[in-house]
């Protein structure tokens, strides 16, 4: 991990962290600087093979400044959130020694060593899919590895939280709860794992990346406006979420999909209602999002119990959670009926776990064109080609992991500059 050249060395670590999607939403801070929320939230971690950030961090006596590259482009590290994460990790750094390579770093020396950071997302940042959650979780996790920080995941989550609130939940796989905490210093505002990814293996996640030209309001400024102006947010945080969180924990524990889906959909809808209750109102969902909700609601209703849950974050993309593979196949067929691909290439229209396409009998565009209209829908004739950019098929996944294979490092082991 380190290489020596005329007395100089570069010490590196690489890690990979997943993204997560909240089923009980975090929306609103009680402390902006420390990123302390007004309510607990619960999320599912997505498979890092499909949606994750990979980060390489390095230190060397030859580095003259802290520097960072995101998806190949150098970005500034001067922002308060990066600085908080760097400061908190450096505070917890411990002695490190690699005798073979002749590297010895004392606890107090870490403060003097500059870091280089390179990070890359395996999904488009512009797609509006919680890239900051994966990114900050990965930064904190990997810096922790490099600086030999004690592996206390609760503490790592509270540091990641200071990068971006939702990032604290990406420190674990499976089902995760971010406990809002009570203390002013935020030390009890940490994430805990409710169950790992093996607990509920049947769930299949399909994400519709919805086309949108609109510049969206960032979560940070959106939730600030909601806290200042929305009376519904107060009611939600104080009255609705506390009991919903308890019910959601029960639903997860008991694999109760009906309850899980009802709570997930209701919470997404209430979050968007809070956005509408904000002055000026914030619109994250668009017509396509609403159409997808209509499709799922009608289907769930016609079956008499929920088959699929939907949830939307601060953007128009739909995250759909199907209770098993068979349901996911039916869901995909219905989605592709209404939102067929614009061009002939089906395999780039569905990414992630592509094997679902063959399970759905969809091998070519002709197969998509031959799909029957969903019987539960009244309007069959209208289709919305082009309204979805592409779909991702995924599942629940594991938490952050160190990447041992040096060939996957994003920084050069001699220069410490992106490869
Ligand atoms: C709608 O974590 O992106 O996705 O803490 O200001 O960085 P900051 O906000 P961020 O907000 C996420 C909001 C959400 C809901 C959620 O993930 O719980």
CSV table of C-alpha atoms and ligand atoms in Angstrom, one decimal:
chain,number,residue,atom,x,y,z
A,1,UNK,CA,0.0,0.0,0.0
A,2,UNK,CA,2.9,2.3,0.3
A,3,UNK,CA,5.8,2.8,-2.0
A,4,UNK,CA,9.2,4.2,-1.3
A,5,UNK,CA,11.1,6.4,-3.6
A,6,UNK,CA,14.2,8.2,-2.4
A,7,UNK,CA,12.9,8.4,1.1
A,8,UNK,CA,9.4,9.5,0.0
A,9,UNK,CA,6.4,7.3,0.3
A,10,UNK,CA,2.7,7.3,-0.4
A,11,UNK,CA,0.4,5.4,1.9
A,12,UNK,CA,-3.0,4.6,0.4
A,13,UNK,CA,-6.3,2.9,1.2
A,14,UNK,CA,-9.3,2.2,-1.1
A,15,UNK,CA,-12.9,1.5,0.0
A,16,UNK,CA,-16.3,1.1,-1.6
A,17,UNK,CA,-19.6,2.3,0.0
A,18,UNK,CA,-23.2,1.7,-1.0
A,19,UNK,CA,-26.0,4.3,-1.4
A,20,UNK,CA,-29.2,4.0,0.5
A,21,UNK,CA,-32.8,4.9,0.1
A,22,UNK,CA,-35.0,6.0,3.0
A,23,UNK,CA,-38.3,4.3,3.6
A,24,UNK,CA,-39.0,6.7,6.5
A,25,UNK,CA,-37.6,10.0,5.4
A,26,UNK,CA,-35.2,12.4,7.0
A,27,UNK,CA,-36.4,15.9,6.2
A,28,UNK,CA,-35.4,18.9,8.4
A,29,UNK,CA,-32.5,19.8,10.7
A,30,UNK,CA,-32.5,21.0,14.2
A,31,UNK,CA,-28.8,22.0,13.9
A,32,UNK,CA,-27.5,23.0,10.5
A,33,UNK,CA,-23.8,22.8,11.3
A,34,UNK,CA,-23.7,19.5,13.0
A,35,UNK,CA,-26.5,18.1,10.7
A,36,UNK,CA,-28.9,16.9,13.4
A,37,UNK,CA,-32.3,15.9,12.2
A,38,UNK,CA,-35.8,16.6,13.5
A,39,UNK,CA,-36.8,13.0,13.3
A,40,UNK,CA,-35.5,9.4,13.1
A,41,UNK,CA,-35.3,7.8,9.7
A,42,UNK,CA,-35.0,4.3,8.3
A,43,UNK,CA,-33.4,3.2,5.1
A,44,UNK,CA,-32.5,0.2,3.0
A,45,UNK,CA,-28.9,-0.1,1.7
A,46,UNK,CA,-28.6,-0.9,-2.0
A,47,UNK,CA,-26.3,-3.4,-3.6
A,48,UNK,CA,-22.9,-1.7,-4.1
A,49,UNK,CA,-22.4,-3.6,-7.4
A,50,UNK,CA,-25.1,-1.4,-8.8
A,51,UNK,CA,-24.9,1.8,-6.9
A,52,UNK,CA,-21.8,2.8,-4.9
A,53,UNK,CA,-18.9,5.1,-4.5
A,54,UNK,CA,-15.3,4.0,-4.6
A,55,UNK,CA,-12.8,6.2,-2.9
A,56,UNK,CA,-9.0,6.1,-2.6
A,57,UNK,CA,-7.3,8.2,0.0
A,58,UNK,CA,-3.6,8.7,0.4
A,59,UNK,CA,-1.1,10.6,2.6
A,60,UNK,CA,2.5,11.4,1.8
A,61,UNK,CA,5.1,13.8,3.2
A,62,UNK,CA,5.5,15.0,-0.4
A,63,UNK,CA,1.8,16.3,-0.6
A,64,UNK,CA,1.6,20.1,-0.2
A,65,UNK,CA,-2.1,20.5,0.3
A,66,UNK,CA,-5.3,18.5,0.8
A,67,UNK,CA,-6.8,17.8,-2.6
A,68,UNK,CA,-9.8,15.9,-4.0
A,69,UNK,CA,-10.9,14.6,-7.4
A,70,UNK,CA,-14.5,13.6,-8.0
A,71,UNK,CA,-15.2,11.4,-11.0
A,72,UNK,CA,-11.8,12.6,-12.4
A,73,UNK,CA,-12.3,16.3,-11.9
A,74,UNK,CA,-10.6,18.2,-9.1
A,75,UNK,CA,-13.0,19.8,-6.7
A,76,UNK,CA,-12.5,22.1,-3.7
A,77,UNK,CA,-12.2,20.6,-0.2
A,78,UNK,CA,-12.7,24.0,1.4
A,79,UNK,CA,-16.4,23.4,2.2
A,80,UNK,CA,-17.4,23.0,5.9
A,81,UNK,CA,-18.7,19.5,5.4
A,82,UNK,CA,-15.5,18.1,4.0
A,83,UNK,CA,-13.5,20.0,6.7
A,84,UNK,CA,-15.7,18.5,9.5
A,85,UNK,CA,-15.2,14.9,8.2
A,86,UNK,CA,-11.4,15.4,7.8
A,87,UNK,CA,-11.1,17.1,11.2
A,88,UNK,CA,-13.1,14.4,13.0
A,89,UNK,CA,-11.3,11.5,11.4
A,90,UNK,CA,-7.8,13.1,12.0
A,91,UNK,CA,-8.8,13.5,15.7
A,92,UNK,CA,-9.3,9.8,16.0
A,93,UNK,CA,-6.2,8.7,14.0
A,94,UNK,CA,-3.9,6.3,15.8
A,95,UNK,CA,-0.2,5.2,15.5
A,96,UNK,CA,0.6,3.3,12.3
A,97,UNK,CA,3.7,1.4,11.3
A,98,UNK,CA,4.7,-0.6,8.3
A,99,UNK,CA,8.2,-1.9,9.1
A,100,UNK,CA,8.8,-3.5,5.7
A,101,UNK,CA,8.2,-0.2,3.9
A,102,UNK,CA,9.9,1.9,6.6
A,103,UNK,CA,6.8,4.0,7.3
A,104,UNK,CA,6.0,5.1,10.9
A,105,UNK,CA,3.3,7.6,11.5
A,106,UNK,CA,2.6,8.7,15.1
A,107,UNK,CA,-0.9,9.7,16.2
A,108,UNK,CA,0.1,13.4,16.3
A,109,UNK,CA,1.8,13.3,12.9
A,110,UNK,CA,-1.5,12.7,11.0
A,111,UNK,CA,-2.4,16.3,11.5
A,112,UNK,CA,0.6,17.4,9.6
A,113,UNK,CA,0.2,15.0,6.6
A,114,UNK,CA,-1.9,16.2,3.7
A,115,UNK,CA,-4.4,13.9,2.1
A,116,UNK,CA,-5.3,13.2,-1.6
A,117,UNK,CA,-8.7,11.9,-2.2
A,118,UNK,CA,-10.1,10.4,-5.4
A,119,UNK,CA,-13.7,9.3,-5.6
A,120,UNK,CA,-15.9,7.9,-8.3
A,121,UNK,CA,-19.6,6.8,-8.5
A,122,UNK,CA,-20.6,3.7,-10.5
A,123,UNK,CA,-23.8,5.5,-11.4
A,124,UNK,CA,-24.4,8.9,-13.0
A,125,UNK,CA,-24.2,11.7,-10.4
A,126,UNK,CA,-26.5,13.8,-12.4
A,127,UNK,CA,-29.2,11.1,-12.1
A,128,UNK,CA,-30.1,12.5,-8.7
A,129,UNK,CA,-29.6,9.3,-6.8
A,130,UNK,CA,-28.2,9.9,-3.4
A,131,UNK,CA,-24.6,10.2,-4.6
A,132,UNK,CA,-23.6,12.3,-1.5
A,133,UNK,CA,-24.7,9.5,0.8
A,134,UNK,CA,-22.4,7.0,-0.8
A,135,UNK,CA,-19.6,9.5,-1.3
A,136,UNK,CA,-19.4,10.8,2.3
A,137,UNK,CA,-19.8,7.4,3.8
A,138,UNK,CA,-17.0,6.1,1.6
A,139,UNK,CA,-14.7,9.1,2.4
A,140,UNK,CA,-15.1,8.6,6.2
A,141,UNK,CA,-14.8,4.8,6.1
A,142,UNK,CA,-11.7,4.9,3.9
A,143,UNK,CA,-10.0,7.7,5.8
A,144,UNK,CA,-10.7,5.7,8.9
A,145,UNK,CA,-8.9,2.7,7.4
A,146,UNK,CA,-6.0,4.7,6.2
A,147,UNK,CA,-5.5,6.5,9.6
A,148,UNK,CA,-6.0,3.3,11.6
A,149,UNK,CA,-9.1,4.7,13.4
A,150,UNK,CA,-10.8,2.3,15.8
A,151,UNK,CA,-13.6,0.5,14.0
A,152,UNK,CA,-16.6,1.9,15.8
A,153,UNK,CA,-19.3,2.0,13.2
A,154,UNK,CA,-21.6,4.2,15.3
A,155,UNK,CA,-18.9,6.8,15.6
A,156,UNK,CA,-18.0,6.5,11.9
A,157,UNK,CA,-21.7,7.1,11.1
A,158,UNK,CA,-21.8,10.2,13.2
A,159,UNK,CA,-18.8,11.6,11.3
A,160,UNK,CA,-20.3,10.7,7.9
A,161,UNK,CA,-23.5,12.5,9.1
A,162,UNK,CA,-21.5,15.7,9.2
A,163,UNK,CA,-20.8,15.3,5.5
A,164,UNK,CA,-24.4,14.7,4.5
A,165,UNK,CA,-27.2,13.5,6.9
A,166,UNK,CA,-28.2,10.5,4.8
A,167,UNK,CA,-24.6,9.4,4.5
A,168,UNK,CA,-24.6,8.1,8.1
A,169,UNK,CA,-27.0,5.3,7.1
A,170,UNK,CA,-24.6,4.2,4.3
A,171,UNK,CA,-22.2,2.9,6.9
A,172,UNK,CA,-24.2,-0.3,7.2
A,173,UNK,CA,-25.8,-2.8,4.9
A,174,UNK,CA,-29.4,-4.1,5.0
A,175,UNK,CA,-31.9,-2.0,7.1
A,176,UNK,CA,-30.6,1.0,8.9
A,177,UNK,CA,-32.1,3.4,11.4
A,178,UNK,CA,-30.6,6.9,12.0
A,179,UNK,CA,-31.5,7.8,15.6
A,180,UNK,CA,-32.0,11.5,15.8
A,181,UNK,CA,-30.5,11.8,19.3
A,182,UNK,CA,-31.2,14.4,21.9
A,183,UNK,CA,-27.8,15.9,22.8
A,184,UNK,CA,-26.8,19.3,21.6
A,185,UNK,CA,-23.3,18.1,20.6
A,186,UNK,CA,-24.8,15.4,18.3
A,187,UNK,CA,-22.8,12.6,19.8
A,188,UNK,CA,-26.0,10.4,20.1
A,189,UNK,CA,-27.2,11.2,16.6
A,190,UNK,CA,-25.9,8.0,15.0
A,191,UNK,CA,-27.0,5.2,12.7
A,192,UNK,CA,-27.6,1.6,13.8
A,193,UNK,CA,-28.2,-1.5,11.8
A,194,UNK,CA,-31.7,-3.0,12.3
A,195,UNK,CA,-31.0,-6.1,10.2
A,196,UNK,CA,-28.4,-7.1,7.6
A,197,UNK,CA,-29.0,-7.6,3.9
A,198,UNK,CA,-29.6,-11.4,4.4
A,199,UNK,CA,-32.6,-10.8,6.7
A,200,UNK,CA,-35.0,-10.2,3.8
A,201,UNK,CA,-33.6,-11.6,0.7
A,202,UNK,CA,-36.7,-11.7,-1.4
A,203,UNK,CA,-37.1,-7.9,-1.9
A,204,UNK,CA,-36.2,-6.7,-5.4
A,205,UNK,CA,-35.6,-3.0,-6.1
A,206,UNK,CA,-36.4,-1.4,-9.4
A,207,UNK,CA,-35.4,2.3,-9.9
A,208,UNK,CA,-36.9,4.3,-12.7
A,209,UNK,CA,-34.5,7.1,-13.5
A,210,UNK,CA,-37.0,9.7,-14.7
A,211,UNK,CA,-36.0,12.2,-17.4
A,212,UNK,CA,-36.1,15.7,-16.2
A,213,UNK,CA,-34.7,19.0,-17.5
A,214,UNK,CA,-35.6,20.9,-14.4
A,215,UNK,CA,-32.9,22.1,-12.0
A,216,UNK,CA,-34.0,20.7,-8.6
A,217,UNK,CA,-33.9,22.4,-5.3
A,218,UNK,CA,-31.1,20.7,-3.2
A,219,UNK,CA,-32.1,18.7,-0.2
A,220,UNK,CA,-30.1,21.0,2.0
A,221,UNK,CA,-31.9,24.2,1.0
A,222,UNK,CA,-35.2,22.5,0.5
A,223,UNK,CA,-35.3,21.1,4.0
A,224,UNK,CA,-34.2,24.5,5.5
A,225,UNK,CA,-37.2,26.2,3.8
A,226,UNK,CA,-39.5,23.4,5.1
A,227,UNK,CA,-38.3,23.8,8.7
A,228,UNK,CA,-38.8,27.6,8.5
A,229,UNK,CA,-42.2,27.6,6.8
A,230,UNK,CA,-44.1,24.2,6.9
A,231,UNK,CA,-46.5,23.6,9.8
A,232,UNK,CA,-47.0,20.1,8.5
A,233,UNK,CA,-43.3,19.3,9.0
A,234,UNK,CA,-43.6,20.0,12.8
A,235,UNK,CA,-46.6,17.7,13.0
A,236,UNK,CA,-44.8,15.1,11.0
A,237,UNK,CA,-41.6,15.1,13.0
A,238,UNK,CA,-43.3,15.2,16.4
A,239,UNK,CA,-46.4,13.1,16.0
A,240,UNK,CA,-46.3,11.0,12.8
A,241,UNK,CA,-42.8,9.7,12.4
A,242,UNK,CA,-42.2,8.5,16.0
A,243,UNK,CA,-45.0,5.9,15.8
A,244,UNK,CA,-44.3,5.2,12.1
A,245,UNK,CA,-40.7,4.3,13.0
A,246,UNK,CA,-41.8,1.8,15.6
A,247,UNK,CA,-44.2,0.2,13.1
A,248,UNK,CA,-41.6,0.1,10.4
A,249,UNK,CA,-39.2,-1.7,12.7
A,250,UNK,CA,-41.8,-4.3,13.4
A,251,UNK,CA,-42.6,-4.7,9.7
A,252,UNK,CA,-38.9,-5.3,8.9
A,253,UNK,CA,-38.5,-7.7,11.8
A,254,UNK,CA,-41.5,-9.8,10.8
A,255,UNK,CA,-41.0,-9.6,7.0
A,256,UNK,CA,-44.5,-8.0,6.9
A,257,UNK,CA,-44.5,-6.7,3.4
A,258,UNK,CA,-48.0,-5.3,3.6
A,259,UNK,CA,-47.2,-3.1,6.5
A,260,UNK,CA,-43.7,-2.3,5.1
A,261,UNK,CA,-45.2,-1.1,1.8
A,262,UNK,CA,-48.0,0.9,3.3
A,263,UNK,CA,-45.6,2.8,5.6
A,264,UNK,CA,-43.1,3.3,2.8
A,265,UNK,CA,-45.6,4.8,0.4
A,266,UNK,CA,-47.3,6.9,3.1
A,267,UNK,CA,-44.0,8.3,4.3
A,268,UNK,CA,-42.8,9.2,0.8
A,269,UNK,CA,-46.2,10.9,0.1
A,270,UNK,CA,-46.0,12.8,3.4
A,271,UNK,CA,-42.5,14.0,2.7
A,272,UNK,CA,-43.7,15.4,-0.7
A,273,UNK,CA,-46.7,16.9,1.0
A,274,UNK,CA,-44.3,18.7,3.4
A,275,UNK,CA,-42.5,20.0,0.3
A,276,UNK,CA,-45.8,21.3,-1.1
A,277,UNK,CA,-46.5,22.8,2.3
A,278,UNK,CA,-43.2,24.7,2.1
A,279,UNK,CA,-43.2,28.4,1.1
A,280,UNK,CA,-42.4,28.8,-1.8
A,281,UNK,CA,-43.6,25.2,-2.5
A,282,UNK,CA,-41.1,22.6,-3.7
A,283,UNK,CA,-42.0,20.1,-6.5
A,284,UNK,CA,-39.7,17.2,-6.7
A,285,UNK,CA,-42.0,14.7,-8.4
A,286,UNK,CA,-43.2,15.3,-12.0
A,287,UNK,CA,-45.9,13.9,-14.2
A,288,UNK,CA,-43.9,10.7,-14.8
A,289,UNK,CA,-43.5,10.2,-11.0
A,290,UNK,CA,-47.2,10.6,-10.6
A,291,UNK,CA,-48.0,8.2,-13.4
A,292,UNK,CA,-45.8,5.6,-11.7
A,293,UNK,CA,-47.5,6.1,-8.4
A,294,UNK,CA,-50.9,5.7,-10.2
A,295,UNK,CA,-49.7,2.5,-11.8
A,296,UNK,CA,-48.5,0.9,-8.5
A,297,UNK,CA,-51.5,2.1,-6.5
A,298,UNK,CA,-54.0,0.6,-9.1
A,299,UNK,CA,-52.1,-2.6,-9.2
A,300,UNK,CA,-51.9,-2.9,-5.4
A,301,UNK,CA,-55.5,-2.1,-5.1
A,302,UNK,CA,-56.6,-4.7,-7.7
A,303,UNK,CA,-54.6,-7.4,-5.9
A,304,UNK,CA,-56.2,-6.5,-2.6
A,305,UNK,CA,-52.8,-6.2,-0.9
A,306,UNK,CA,-49.6,-4.4,-1.7
A,307,UNK,CA,-47.3,-6.0,-4.3
A,308,UNK,CA,-44.9,-3.1,-4.6
A,309,UNK,CA,-43.9,-0.1,-2.5
A,310,UNK,CA,-42.8,3.2,-4.0
A,311,UNK,CA,-40.6,6.0,-2.6
A,312,UNK,CA,-39.3,9.2,-4.0
A,313,UNK,CA,-36.4,11.4,-2.7
A,314,UNK,CA,-35.6,15.0,-3.6
A,315,UNK,CA,-36.2,14.4,-7.3
A,316,UNK,CA,-38.5,12.6,-9.8
A,317,UNK,CA,-36.9,9.2,-9.8
A,318,UNK,CA,-39.1,6.3,-8.5
A,319,UNK,CA,-37.6,3.7,-6.2
A,320,UNK,CA,-39.9,0.6,-6.3
A,321,UNK,CA,-39.6,-2.2,-3.9
A,322,UNK,CA,-41.2,-5.5,-5.0
A,323,UNK,CA,-41.8,-8.2,-2.5
A,324,UNK,CA,-40.3,-11.0,-4.5
A,325,UNK,CA,-38.8,-11.7,-7.9
A,326,UNK,CA,-42.1,-12.8,-9.5
A,327,UNK,CA,-43.7,-9.5,-8.5
A,328,UNK,CA,-40.7,-7.6,-9.8
A,329,UNK,CA,-41.0,-9.4,-13.2
A,330,UNK,CA,-44.7,-8.4,-13.4
A,331,UNK,CA,-43.8,-4.8,-12.3
A,332,UNK,CA,-41.1,-4.5,-15.0
A,333,UNK,CA,-43.5,-5.7,-17.7
A,334,UNK,CA,-46.1,-3.1,-16.6
A,335,UNK,CA,-43.4,-0.4,-16.5
A,336,UNK,CA,-42.0,-1.2,-19.9
A,337,UNK,CA,-45.5,-1.3,-21.4
A,338,UNK,CA,-46.0,2.3,-20.4
A,339,UNK,CA,-42.4,3.5,-20.7
A,340,UNK,CA,-40.8,1.7,-23.6
A,341,UNK,CA,-37.2,2.6,-24.5
A,342,UNK,CA,-36.7,5.3,-27.1
A,343,UNK,CA,-34.1,3.4,-29.1
A,344,UNK,CA,-33.6,-0.3,-29.9
A,345,UNK,CA,-31.1,-1.1,-27.3
A,346,UNK,CA,-32.9,-2.9,-24.5
A,347,UNK,CA,-29.8,-3.8,-22.6
A,348,UNK,CA,-28.7,-0.2,-21.9
A,349,UNK,CA,-32.3,0.6,-20.9
A,350,UNK,CA,-32.2,-1.8,-17.9
A,351,UNK,CA,-28.9,-1.8,-16.0
A,352,UNK,CA,-27.9,-3.5,-12.8
A,353,UNK,CA,-29.3,-7.0,-12.5
A,354,UNK,CA,-30.1,-7.6,-16.1
A,355,UNK,CA,-31.1,-11.2,-15.6
A,356,UNK,CA,-34.6,-9.9,-14.8
A,357,UNK,CA,-35.1,-9.2,-18.5
A,358,UNK,CA,-34.9,-12.8,-19.5
A,359,UNK,CA,-37.1,-13.8,-16.5
A,360,UNK,CA,-39.6,-11.4,-17.9
A,361,UNK,CA,-39.3,-12.9,-21.4
A,362,UNK,CA,-37.9,-9.7,-22.8
A,363,UNK,CA,-35.0,-10.3,-25.2
A,364,UNK,CA,-35.6,-7.7,-27.8
A,365,UNK,CA,-37.5,-4.5,-28.4
A,366,UNK,CA,-40.2,-6.6,-30.2
A,367,UNK,CA,-40.8,-8.4,-27.0
A,368,UNK,CA,-41.4,-5.1,-25.3
A,369,UNK,CA,-43.8,-4.0,-28.1
A,370,UNK,CA,-45.7,-7.2,-27.7
A,371,UNK,CA,-46.3,-6.8,-24.0
A,372,UNK,CA,-50.0,-6.9,-23.0
A,373,UNK,CA,-51.6,-3.8,-21.4
A,374,UNK,CA,-51.9,-4.1,-17.6
A,375,UNK,CA,-55.5,-5.3,-17.1
A,376,UNK,CA,-56.1,-3.2,-14.0
A,377,UNK,CA,-55.4,0.1,-15.9
A,378,UNK,CA,-58.3,1.7,-17.6
A,379,UNK,CA,-56.3,3.8,-20.1
A,380,UNK,CA,-54.4,1.4,-22.3
A,381,UNK,CA,-53.7,3.4,-25.4
A,382,UNK,CA,-51.3,6.0,-24.1
A,383,UNK,CA,-47.6,5.2,-23.8
A,384,UNK,CA,-44.9,7.5,-22.5
A,385,UNK,CA,-41.8,6.7,-24.6
A,386,UNK,CA,-38.8,8.8,-23.5
A,387,UNK,CA,-40.2,9.8,-20.1
A,388,UNK,CA,-37.9,7.3,-18.3
A,389,UNK,CA,-34.2,7.5,-19.1
A,390,UNK,CA,-33.4,4.0,-17.9
A,391,UNK,CA,-34.2,1.5,-15.2
A,392,UNK,CA,-31.9,-0.1,-12.6
A,393,UNK,CA,-32.7,-3.5,-11.1
A,394,UNK,CA,-31.0,-4.0,-7.8
A,395,UNK,CA,-31.4,-5.6,-4.4
A,396,UNK,CA,-30.4,-5.0,-0.8
A,397,UNK,CA,-26.7,-4.8,-0.2
A,398,UNK,CA,-23.9,-4.8,2.2
A,399,UNK,CA,-22.1,-1.9,3.9
A,400,UNK,CA,-18.7,-0.3,3.1
A,401,UNK,CA,-15.8,-2.6,2.4
A,402,UNK,CA,-12.1,-2.1,2.0
A,403,UNK,CA,-10.8,-2.8,-1.5
A,404,UNK,CA,-7.5,-4.8,-1.2
A,405,UNK,CA,-6.8,-5.1,-4.9
A,406,UNK,CA,-4.4,-2.3,-5.6
A,407,UNK,CA,-5.2,-2.2,-9.3
A,408,UNK,CA,-8.6,-0.8,-8.3
A,409,UNK,CA,-7.0,2.2,-6.5
A,410,UNK,CA,-7.9,5.5,-8.1
A,411,UNK,CA,-4.6,7.2,-7.2
A,412,UNK,CA,-1.2,6.3,-8.5
A,413,UNK,CA,0.8,4.6,-5.8
A,414,UNK,CA,4.0,6.5,-6.6
A,415,UNK,CA,2.7,10.0,-7.4
A,416,UNK,CA,-0.6,10.0,-5.4
A,417,UNK,CA,-2.3,11.7,-8.3
A,418,UNK,CA,-5.3,10.2,-10.1
A,419,UNK,CA,-4.3,7.4,-12.5
B,1,LIG,C1,-35.1,13.3,0.7
B,1,LIG,O1,-28.8,13.8,3.3
B,1,LIG,O2,-28.9,14.9,1.0
B,1,LIG,O3,-33.1,11.9,0.5
B,1,LIG,O4,-28.0,16.4,5.2
B,1,LIG,O5,-28.4,18.5,3.9
B,1,LIG,O6,-26.8,16.7,3.0
B,1,LIG,P1,-28.1,17.0,3.8
B,1,LIG,O7,-29.3,16.3,3.1
B,1,LIG,P2,-29.4,14.9,2.4
B,1,LIG,O8,-31.0,14.7,2.5
B,1,LIG,C2,-31.6,13.5,2.1
B,1,LIG,C3,-33.1,13.8,2.1
B,1,LIG,C4,-33.9,12.6,1.4
B,1,LIG,C5,-34.5,11.7,2.5
B,1,LIG,C6,-33.5,10.7,3.2
B,1,LIG,O9,-32.6,10.3,2.5
B,1,LIG,O10,-33.8,10.4,4.3
